[in-house]
XYZ file of C-alpha atoms in Angstrom:
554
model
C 9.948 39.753 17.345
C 7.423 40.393 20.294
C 7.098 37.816 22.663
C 4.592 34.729 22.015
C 2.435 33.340 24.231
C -0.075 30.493 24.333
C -0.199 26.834 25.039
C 3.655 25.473 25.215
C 3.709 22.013 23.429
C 7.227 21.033 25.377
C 8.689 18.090 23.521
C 11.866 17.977 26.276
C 9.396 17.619 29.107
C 6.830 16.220 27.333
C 4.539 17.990 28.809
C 1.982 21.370 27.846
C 1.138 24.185 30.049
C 0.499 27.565 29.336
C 2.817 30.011 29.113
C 5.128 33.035 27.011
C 8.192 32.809 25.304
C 10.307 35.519 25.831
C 12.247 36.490 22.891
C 15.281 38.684 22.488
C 17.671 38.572 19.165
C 16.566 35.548 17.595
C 16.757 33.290 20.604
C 14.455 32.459 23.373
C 15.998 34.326 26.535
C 13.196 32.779 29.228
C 10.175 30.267 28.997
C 7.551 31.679 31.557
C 4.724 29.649 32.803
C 1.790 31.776 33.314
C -1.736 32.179 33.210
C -2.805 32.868 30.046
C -5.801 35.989 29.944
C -8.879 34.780 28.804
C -9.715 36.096 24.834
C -12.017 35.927 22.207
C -9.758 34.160 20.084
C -8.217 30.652 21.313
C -4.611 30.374 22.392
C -2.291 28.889 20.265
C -0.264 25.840 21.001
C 3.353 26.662 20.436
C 5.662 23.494 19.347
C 8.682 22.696 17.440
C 9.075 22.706 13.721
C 8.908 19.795 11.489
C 11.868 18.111 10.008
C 12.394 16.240 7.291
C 15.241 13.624 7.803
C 16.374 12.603 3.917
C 15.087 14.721 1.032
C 16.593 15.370 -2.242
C 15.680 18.882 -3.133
C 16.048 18.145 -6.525
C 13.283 16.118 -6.791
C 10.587 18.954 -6.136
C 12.120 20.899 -9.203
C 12.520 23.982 -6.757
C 15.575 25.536 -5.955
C 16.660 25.587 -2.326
C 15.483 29.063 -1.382
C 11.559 28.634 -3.263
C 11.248 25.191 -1.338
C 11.881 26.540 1.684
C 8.913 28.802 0.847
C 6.565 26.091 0.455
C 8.105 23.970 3.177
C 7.186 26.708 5.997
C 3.938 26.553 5.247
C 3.172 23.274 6.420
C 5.430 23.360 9.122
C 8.551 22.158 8.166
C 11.357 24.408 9.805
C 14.345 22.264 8.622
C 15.535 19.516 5.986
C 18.378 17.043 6.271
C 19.359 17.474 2.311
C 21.089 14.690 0.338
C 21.859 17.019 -3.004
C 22.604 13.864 -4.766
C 20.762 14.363 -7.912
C 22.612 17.382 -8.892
C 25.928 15.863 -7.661
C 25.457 12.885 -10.445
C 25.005 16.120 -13.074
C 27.647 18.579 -11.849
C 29.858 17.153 -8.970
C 30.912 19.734 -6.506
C 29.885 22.749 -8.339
C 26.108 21.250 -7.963
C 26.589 20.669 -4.890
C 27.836 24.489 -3.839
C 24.845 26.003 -5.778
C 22.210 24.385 -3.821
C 24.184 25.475 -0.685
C 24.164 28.948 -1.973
C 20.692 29.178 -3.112
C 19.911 27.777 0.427
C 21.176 30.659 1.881
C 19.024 32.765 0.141
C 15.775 31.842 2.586
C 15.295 32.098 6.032
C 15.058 28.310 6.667
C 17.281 25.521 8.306
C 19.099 23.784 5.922
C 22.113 20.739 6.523
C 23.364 19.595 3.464
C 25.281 16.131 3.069
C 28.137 15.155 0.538
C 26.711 12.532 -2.093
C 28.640 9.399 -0.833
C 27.653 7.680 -4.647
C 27.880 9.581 -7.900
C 27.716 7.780 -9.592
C 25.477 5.527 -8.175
C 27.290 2.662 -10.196
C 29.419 4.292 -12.784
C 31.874 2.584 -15.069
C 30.863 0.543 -18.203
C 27.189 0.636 -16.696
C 26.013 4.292 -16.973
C 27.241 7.837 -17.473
C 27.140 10.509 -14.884
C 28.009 14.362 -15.693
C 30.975 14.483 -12.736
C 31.927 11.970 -10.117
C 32.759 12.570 -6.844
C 35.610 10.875 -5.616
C 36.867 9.986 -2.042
C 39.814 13.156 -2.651
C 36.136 15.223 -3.621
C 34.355 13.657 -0.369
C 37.791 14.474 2.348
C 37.379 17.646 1.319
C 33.370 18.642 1.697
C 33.410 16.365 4.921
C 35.794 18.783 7.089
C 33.866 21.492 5.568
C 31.829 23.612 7.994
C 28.655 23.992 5.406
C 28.595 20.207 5.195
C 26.831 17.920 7.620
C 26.563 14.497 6.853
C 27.876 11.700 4.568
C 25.049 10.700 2.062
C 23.370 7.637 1.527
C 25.725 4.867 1.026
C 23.766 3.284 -1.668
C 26.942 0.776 -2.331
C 26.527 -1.450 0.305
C 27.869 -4.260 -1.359
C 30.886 -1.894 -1.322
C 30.746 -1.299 2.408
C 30.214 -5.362 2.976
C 33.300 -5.679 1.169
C 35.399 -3.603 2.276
C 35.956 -1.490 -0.953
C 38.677 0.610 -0.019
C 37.028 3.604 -1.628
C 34.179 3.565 0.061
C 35.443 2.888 3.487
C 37.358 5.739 2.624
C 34.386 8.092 2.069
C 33.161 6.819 5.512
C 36.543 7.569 7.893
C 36.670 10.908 6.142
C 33.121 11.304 7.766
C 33.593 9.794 10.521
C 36.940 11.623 11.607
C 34.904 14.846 11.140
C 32.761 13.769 13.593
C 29.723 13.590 10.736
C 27.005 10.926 10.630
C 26.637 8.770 7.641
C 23.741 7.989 6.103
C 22.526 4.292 4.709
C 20.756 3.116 1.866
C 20.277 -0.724 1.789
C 17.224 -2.162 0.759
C 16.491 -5.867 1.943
C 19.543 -6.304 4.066
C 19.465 -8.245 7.015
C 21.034 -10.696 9.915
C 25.183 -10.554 10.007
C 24.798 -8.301 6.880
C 23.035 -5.715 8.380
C 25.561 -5.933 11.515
C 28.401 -5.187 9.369
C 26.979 -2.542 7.666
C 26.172 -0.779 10.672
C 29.617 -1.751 12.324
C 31.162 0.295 9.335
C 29.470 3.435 10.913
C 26.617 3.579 8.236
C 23.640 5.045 11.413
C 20.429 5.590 9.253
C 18.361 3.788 6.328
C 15.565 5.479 4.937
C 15.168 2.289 2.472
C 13.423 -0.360 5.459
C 9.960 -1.044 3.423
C 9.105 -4.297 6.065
C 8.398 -3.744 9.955
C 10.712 -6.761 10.291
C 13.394 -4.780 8.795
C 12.517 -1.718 10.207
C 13.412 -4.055 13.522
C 16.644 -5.223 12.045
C 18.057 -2.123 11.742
C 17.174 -0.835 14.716
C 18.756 -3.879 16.912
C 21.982 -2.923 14.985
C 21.768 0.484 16.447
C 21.043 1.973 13.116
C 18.096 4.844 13.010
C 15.114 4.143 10.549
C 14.152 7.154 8.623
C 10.323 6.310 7.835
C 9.521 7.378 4.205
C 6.314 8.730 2.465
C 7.384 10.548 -0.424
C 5.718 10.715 -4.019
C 6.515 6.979 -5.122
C 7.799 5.132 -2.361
C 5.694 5.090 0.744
C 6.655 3.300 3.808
C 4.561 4.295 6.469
C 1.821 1.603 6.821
C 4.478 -1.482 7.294
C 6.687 1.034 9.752
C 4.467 2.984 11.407
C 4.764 0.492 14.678
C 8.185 1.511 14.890
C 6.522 5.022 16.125
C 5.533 3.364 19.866
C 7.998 0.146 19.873
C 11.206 2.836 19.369
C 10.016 6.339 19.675
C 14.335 7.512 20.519
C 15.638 5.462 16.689
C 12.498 6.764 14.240
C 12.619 9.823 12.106
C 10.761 10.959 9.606
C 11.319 11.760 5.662
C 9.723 12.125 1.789
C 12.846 11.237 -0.035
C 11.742 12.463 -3.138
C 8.864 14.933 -2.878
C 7.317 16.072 -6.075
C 5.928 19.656 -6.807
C 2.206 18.854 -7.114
C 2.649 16.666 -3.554
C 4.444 19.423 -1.947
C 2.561 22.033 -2.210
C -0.422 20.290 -0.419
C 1.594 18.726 2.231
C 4.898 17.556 3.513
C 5.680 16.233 7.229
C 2.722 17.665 9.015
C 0.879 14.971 6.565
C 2.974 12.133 8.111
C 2.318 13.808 11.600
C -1.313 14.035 11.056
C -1.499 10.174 10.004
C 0.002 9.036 13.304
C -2.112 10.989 15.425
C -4.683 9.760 13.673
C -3.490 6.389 13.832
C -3.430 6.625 17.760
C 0.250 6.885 18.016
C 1.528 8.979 21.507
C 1.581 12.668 20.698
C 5.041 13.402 22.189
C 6.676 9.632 20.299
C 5.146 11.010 17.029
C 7.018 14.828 17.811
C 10.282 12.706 18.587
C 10.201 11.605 15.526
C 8.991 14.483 13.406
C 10.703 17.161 15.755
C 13.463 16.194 18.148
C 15.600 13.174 16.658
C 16.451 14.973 13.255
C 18.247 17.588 15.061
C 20.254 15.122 17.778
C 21.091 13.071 15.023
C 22.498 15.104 12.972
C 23.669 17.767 15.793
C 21.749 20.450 14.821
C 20.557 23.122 16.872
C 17.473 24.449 15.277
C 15.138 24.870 18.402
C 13.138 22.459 20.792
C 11.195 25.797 22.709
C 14.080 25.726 25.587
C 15.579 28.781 27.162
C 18.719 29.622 25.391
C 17.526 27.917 22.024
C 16.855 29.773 18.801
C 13.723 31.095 18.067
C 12.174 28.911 15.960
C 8.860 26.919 15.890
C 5.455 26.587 14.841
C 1.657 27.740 15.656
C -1.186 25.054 15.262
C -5.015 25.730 16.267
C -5.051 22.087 18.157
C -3.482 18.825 18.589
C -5.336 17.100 17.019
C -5.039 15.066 13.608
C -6.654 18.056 12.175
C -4.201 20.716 13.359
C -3.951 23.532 11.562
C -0.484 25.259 11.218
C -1.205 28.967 11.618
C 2.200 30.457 11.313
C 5.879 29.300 10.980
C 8.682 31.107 13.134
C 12.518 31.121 12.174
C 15.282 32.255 14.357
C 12.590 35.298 15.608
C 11.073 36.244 12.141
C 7.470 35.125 10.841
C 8.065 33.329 7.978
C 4.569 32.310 7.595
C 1.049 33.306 8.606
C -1.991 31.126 7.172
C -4.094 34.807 7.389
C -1.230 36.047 5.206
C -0.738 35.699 0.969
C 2.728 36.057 1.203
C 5.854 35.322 3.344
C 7.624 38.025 5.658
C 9.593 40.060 2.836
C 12.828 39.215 5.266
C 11.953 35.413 5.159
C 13.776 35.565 1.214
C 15.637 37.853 -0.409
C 13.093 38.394 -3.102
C 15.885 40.620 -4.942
C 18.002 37.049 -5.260
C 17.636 37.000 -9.355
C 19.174 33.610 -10.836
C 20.835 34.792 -14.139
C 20.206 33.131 -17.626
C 23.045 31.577 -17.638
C 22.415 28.541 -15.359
C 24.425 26.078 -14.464
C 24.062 22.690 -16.382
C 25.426 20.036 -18.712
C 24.050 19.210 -22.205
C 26.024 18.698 -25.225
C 23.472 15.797 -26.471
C 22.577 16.986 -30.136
C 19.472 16.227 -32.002
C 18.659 12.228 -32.930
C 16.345 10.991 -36.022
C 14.290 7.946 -36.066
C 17.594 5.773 -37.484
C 18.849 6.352 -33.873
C 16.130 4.514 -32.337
C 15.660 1.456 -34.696
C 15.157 -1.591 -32.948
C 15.284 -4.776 -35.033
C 13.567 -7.412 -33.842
C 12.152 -10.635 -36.345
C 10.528 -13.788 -36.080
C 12.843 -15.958 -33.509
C 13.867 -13.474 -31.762
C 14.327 -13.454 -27.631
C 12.889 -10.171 -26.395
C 13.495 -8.624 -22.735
C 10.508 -6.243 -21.728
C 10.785 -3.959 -18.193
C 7.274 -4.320 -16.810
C 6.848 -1.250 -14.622
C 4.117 -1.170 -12.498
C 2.612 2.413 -11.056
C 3.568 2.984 -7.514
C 5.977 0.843 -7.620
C 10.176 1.119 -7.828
C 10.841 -2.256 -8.943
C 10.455 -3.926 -12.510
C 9.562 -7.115 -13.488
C 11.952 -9.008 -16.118
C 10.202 -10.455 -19.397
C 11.960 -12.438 -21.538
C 9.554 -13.344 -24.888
C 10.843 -15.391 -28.015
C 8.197 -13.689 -30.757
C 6.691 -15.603 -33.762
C 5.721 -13.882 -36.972
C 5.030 -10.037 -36.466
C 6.127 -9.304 -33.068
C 3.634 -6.301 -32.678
C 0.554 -8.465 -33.309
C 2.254 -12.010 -31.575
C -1.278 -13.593 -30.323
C 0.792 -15.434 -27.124
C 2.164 -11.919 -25.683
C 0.056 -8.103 -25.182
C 2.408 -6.672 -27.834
C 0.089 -3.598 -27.919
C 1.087 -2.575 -24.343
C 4.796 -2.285 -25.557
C 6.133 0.754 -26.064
C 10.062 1.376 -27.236
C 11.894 2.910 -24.249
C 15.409 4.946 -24.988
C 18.256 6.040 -22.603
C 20.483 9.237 -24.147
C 23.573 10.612 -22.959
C 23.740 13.686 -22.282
C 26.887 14.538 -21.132
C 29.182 13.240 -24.019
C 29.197 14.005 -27.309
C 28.678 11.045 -30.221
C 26.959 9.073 -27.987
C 24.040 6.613 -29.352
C 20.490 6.207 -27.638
C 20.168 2.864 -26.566
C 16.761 1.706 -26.773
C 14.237 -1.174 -25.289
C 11.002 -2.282 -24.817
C 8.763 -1.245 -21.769
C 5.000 -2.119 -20.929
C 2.766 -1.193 -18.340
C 2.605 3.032 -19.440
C 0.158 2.175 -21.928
C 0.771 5.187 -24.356
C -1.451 4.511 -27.273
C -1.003 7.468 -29.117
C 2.553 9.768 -28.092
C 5.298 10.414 -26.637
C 6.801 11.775 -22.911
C 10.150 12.207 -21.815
C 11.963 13.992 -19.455
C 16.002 14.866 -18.043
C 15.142 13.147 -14.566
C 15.879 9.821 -14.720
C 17.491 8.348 -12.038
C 20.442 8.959 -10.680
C 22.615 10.024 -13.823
C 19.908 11.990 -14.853
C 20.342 11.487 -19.000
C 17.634 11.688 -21.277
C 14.665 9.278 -21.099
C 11.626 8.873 -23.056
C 9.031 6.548 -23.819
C 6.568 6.407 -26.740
C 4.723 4.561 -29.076
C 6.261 5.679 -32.491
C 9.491 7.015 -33.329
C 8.215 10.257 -34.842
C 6.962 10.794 -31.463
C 10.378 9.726 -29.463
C 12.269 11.869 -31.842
C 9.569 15.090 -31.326
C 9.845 14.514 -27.187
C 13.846 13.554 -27.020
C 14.757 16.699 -29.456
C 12.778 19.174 -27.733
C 14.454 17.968 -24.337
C 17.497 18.505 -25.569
C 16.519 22.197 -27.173
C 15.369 23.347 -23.546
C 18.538 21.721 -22.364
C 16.218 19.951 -19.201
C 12.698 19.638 -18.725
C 9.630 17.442 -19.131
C 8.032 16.667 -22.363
C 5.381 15.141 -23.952
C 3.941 15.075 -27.333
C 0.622 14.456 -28.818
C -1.116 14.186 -32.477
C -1.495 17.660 -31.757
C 0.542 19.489 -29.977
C 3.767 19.486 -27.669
C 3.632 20.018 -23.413
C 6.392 21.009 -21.538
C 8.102 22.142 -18.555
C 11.987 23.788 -18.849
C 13.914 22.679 -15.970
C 17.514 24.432 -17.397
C 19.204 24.224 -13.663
C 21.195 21.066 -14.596
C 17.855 19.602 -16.183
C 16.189 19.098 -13.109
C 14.895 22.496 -11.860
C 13.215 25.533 -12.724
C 13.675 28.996 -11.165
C 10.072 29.433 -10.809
C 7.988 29.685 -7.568
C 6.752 26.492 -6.189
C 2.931 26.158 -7.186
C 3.824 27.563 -10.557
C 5.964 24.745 -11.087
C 2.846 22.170 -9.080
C 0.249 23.804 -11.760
C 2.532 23.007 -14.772
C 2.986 19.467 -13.180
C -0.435 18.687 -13.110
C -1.359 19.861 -16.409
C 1.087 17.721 -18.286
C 0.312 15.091 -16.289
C -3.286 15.488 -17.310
C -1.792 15.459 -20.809
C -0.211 12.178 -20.773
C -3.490 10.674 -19.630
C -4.974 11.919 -22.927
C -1.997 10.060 -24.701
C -3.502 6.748 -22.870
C -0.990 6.708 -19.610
C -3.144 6.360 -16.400
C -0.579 6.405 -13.765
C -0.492 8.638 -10.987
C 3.050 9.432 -11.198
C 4.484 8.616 -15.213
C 7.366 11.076 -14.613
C 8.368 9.618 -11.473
C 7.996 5.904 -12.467
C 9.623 6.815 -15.451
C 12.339 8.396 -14.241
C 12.898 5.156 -12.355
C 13.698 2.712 -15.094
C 16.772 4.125 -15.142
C 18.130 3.488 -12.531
C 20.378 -0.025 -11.901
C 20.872 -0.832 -7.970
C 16.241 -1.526 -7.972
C 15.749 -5.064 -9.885
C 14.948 -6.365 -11.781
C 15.548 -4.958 -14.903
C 16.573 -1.591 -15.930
C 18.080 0.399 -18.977
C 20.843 2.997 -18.802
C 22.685 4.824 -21.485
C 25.081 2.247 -22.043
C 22.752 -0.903 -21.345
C 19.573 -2.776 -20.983
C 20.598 -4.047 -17.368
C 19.582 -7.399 -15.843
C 19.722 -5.567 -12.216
C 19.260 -9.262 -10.094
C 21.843 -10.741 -11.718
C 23.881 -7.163 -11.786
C 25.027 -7.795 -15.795
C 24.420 -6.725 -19.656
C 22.055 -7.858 -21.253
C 23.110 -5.562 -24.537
């Protein structure tokens, strides 16, 4: 690559002046400062790449190499990737192919080990491999390898689970960080946790314990994904600790990514009035330290890898992308550098997955509820990860009961994937609102088994069957027709370009509106009932799961 020149955003000095970058076989030999010659055109201001601090890949329903594709376009040189979803689907061999398929792009990528697949396990749900501490010793003194993942069993760590504090020394003696997950814990609690050697939480959704975890020495990775969003209650955290603050999107879904990713977050500070150079700590510098990367801060001797952006500004533009010495992306260009990924990479048919669920009929869903009866109903709410618990004794005809909405209730059912035999187990949900349908889907959180939600069992059957014929995907069904999108890499993603995969996500979306759903994210939230360490209540496929009290409820 030719040398670059323009306006030098340097994060280390914190400081811009004008000057060139000399470049010489993908590293930056010399930083000159010079006068730059006057031009029609306006010099560019040259800074470091974007990174996002906790992302599960997965969750975009893109393969490694076609994010990184849609990542460089807004910026983002770099992700610190949890590959935890596949993990709780195929174990190791997950966790290889998304290091593979990484390798494919020209892009900085630092995968962790899943420290929790299951996320629970045992008589409460049913993952498609585990990863054990023997599993974890053995990717932590790998090279490829760069982190322990969230440890989303912090009871575990509180208690000193031998397990788990295994997971953690294997880390730790490999000199790898280890990343947190604990929602809501605070004082001596959130001491301990830290003392363990647990150094991020991306979970902090209060400024209060944003400050917590920070006074324990632990980093606070500030989140605004698709369906949790963080930013507005951390965002202080920006100027009170500019050193302990990165930023993330945890889960970042197709039709989000493609219009954004961290330059959105970096735009919203600036705009918020947040320091230019404590806003690029966060979204630049403390990604790399932390996690000792060496992806490029625009010093002599660094690789060659940053960003162009017409201002700075809250309305910056990012004109073009730069990794290790290659243009990976120029906003006057359609396409990426043909170097930036091996277009040539061809996944084969046969991809790798676990499905052995066979076909159900409505007997498999029956729920029998009569007059008497105590009911428990998950109350989702849109936006939101949590549930409320509602417990009903009906009277008469439970779906016309005058003293509870019964027409809001749809049946909700959990199926195993993994083993064969296994039964659907099915309960009652409100706040989707389907008046006429069905939609289901193979993400549902962590486990990732079959979930659907409906308001017939004609309709569950239709959406749960065809799931299971792709083998993964999204489905749903109407008095007309049948919407879907095959995701046959373990049932979570596609091997299709990025805003192929955004356009298909926004028309069924737009479908299950017509079916009477009017949430902004029914996938997401769906795929979120699942899922038993958020209270308050949640169903698996062994359980409807009081997740407060941590028990059965059937």
């Amino acid at each position: 690559m030719e040398n670059v020149k323009g306006h030098i955003v340097d994060v280390v000095r914190r400081e811009i002046y004008d000057g060139e970058l000399v470049i010489r076989d993908e590293k930056i030999v010399e930083v000159k400062r010079q006068k730059l010659p006057e031009r029609e055109k306006p010099w560019p201001y040259i800074m470091p790449g974007f990174i996002d601090g906790h992302v599960h890949i997965e969750s975009s329903m893109m393969v490694p190499h076609k994010f990184a594709r849609i990542a460089v376009c807004h910026g983002t040189i770099g992700v610190i990737a949890d590959p935890h979803e596949i993990g709780n689907v195929l174990g190791l061999e997950g966790v290889d192919y998304m290091i593979r398929s990484g390798r494919e792009a020209r892009f900085n990528f630092c995968f962790g080990a899943p420290s929790c697949v299951p996320a629970v396990g045992g008589e409460i749900e049913t993952c498609g491999r585990a990863i054990d501490v023997k599993d974890t010793e053995a990717l932590m003194a790998r090279d490829d390898i760069g982190f322990l993942g969230e440890m989303m069993n912090y009871p575990g760590v509180l208690a000193g689970d031998k397990d788990v504090m295994a997971k953690i020394k294997a880390a730790l003696d490999n000199g790898k960080p280890v990343d947190g997950h604990a929602p809501g814990l605070a004082g001596q609690e959130r001491y301990q946790y830290a003392a363990a050697g647990v150094t991020t939480d991306h979970e902090c959704s209060t400024l209060e314990e944003g400050r917590s975890c920070i006074n324990a020495g632990m980093k606070v990775i500030i989140r605004e994904g698709s369906a949790a969003k963080d930013y507005k209650l951390l965002s202080p955290l920006i100027a009170e600790s500019p050193n302990m603050v990165l930023f993330c999107t945890d889960d970042c879904h197709p039709d989000d990514f493609v219009r954004g990713h961290i330059n959105l977050i970096v735009k919203r500070a600036l705009a918020d009035g947040y320091d230019l150079w404590d806003v690029l700590q966060a979204a630049c510098v403390n990604a790399q330290k932390h996690y000792n990367q060496n992806w490029g801060l625009l010093q002599a001797g660094d690789p060659a890898t940053f960003i162009t952006v017409d201002n700075v500004t809250p309305r910056f533009r990012v004109e073009s992308t730069v990794i290790r010495g290659l243009e990976v992306y120029n906003y006057n260009s359609s396409l990426p550098s043909k170097q930036a990924v091996r277009d040539e990479y061809i996944l084969s048919d046969d991809f790798p997955n676990k499905f052995v669920a066979v076909p159900i009929t409505a007997a498999d869903i029956a729920l029998d509820i009569k007059s008497g009866d105590t009911v428990h109903v998950i109350h989702a709410s849109d936006g939101s990860l949590l549930t409320e618990h509602e417990v009903v004794k009906v009277s008469g005809n439970p779906l016309f009961d005058s003293q509870y909405p019964w027409p809001e209730v749809q049946k909700i059912v959990v199926y195993n994937r993994y083993e064969p035999g296994a039964k659907p187990v099915v309960g009652l949900v409100r706040g989707f609102s389907i008046k006429e349908g069905a939609m289901a889907g193979s993400v549902a959180h962590d486990c990732h088994n079959i979930v659907a939600i409906g308001s017939n069992d004609e309709y569950l059957v239709r959406a749960i069957n065809r799931i299971i014929e792709m083998r993964g995907g999204q489905v749903v069904v109407t008095p007309q027709e049948i919407m879907d999108i095959p995701l046959p890499i373990a049932g979570l993603m596609a091997p299709m370009g990025g805003h192929e995969i955004a356009f298909r996500t926004l028309c069924i979306q737009e479908k299950v509106k017509e079916i009477g759903c009017q949430m902004k994210s029914p996938f997401i939230t769906m795929a979120f009932m699942c899922l038993p360490v958020i209270p308050d209540i949640k169903i698996t496929d062994r359980h409807l799961m009081d997740t407060k009290a941590f028990k059965a409820i059937y």
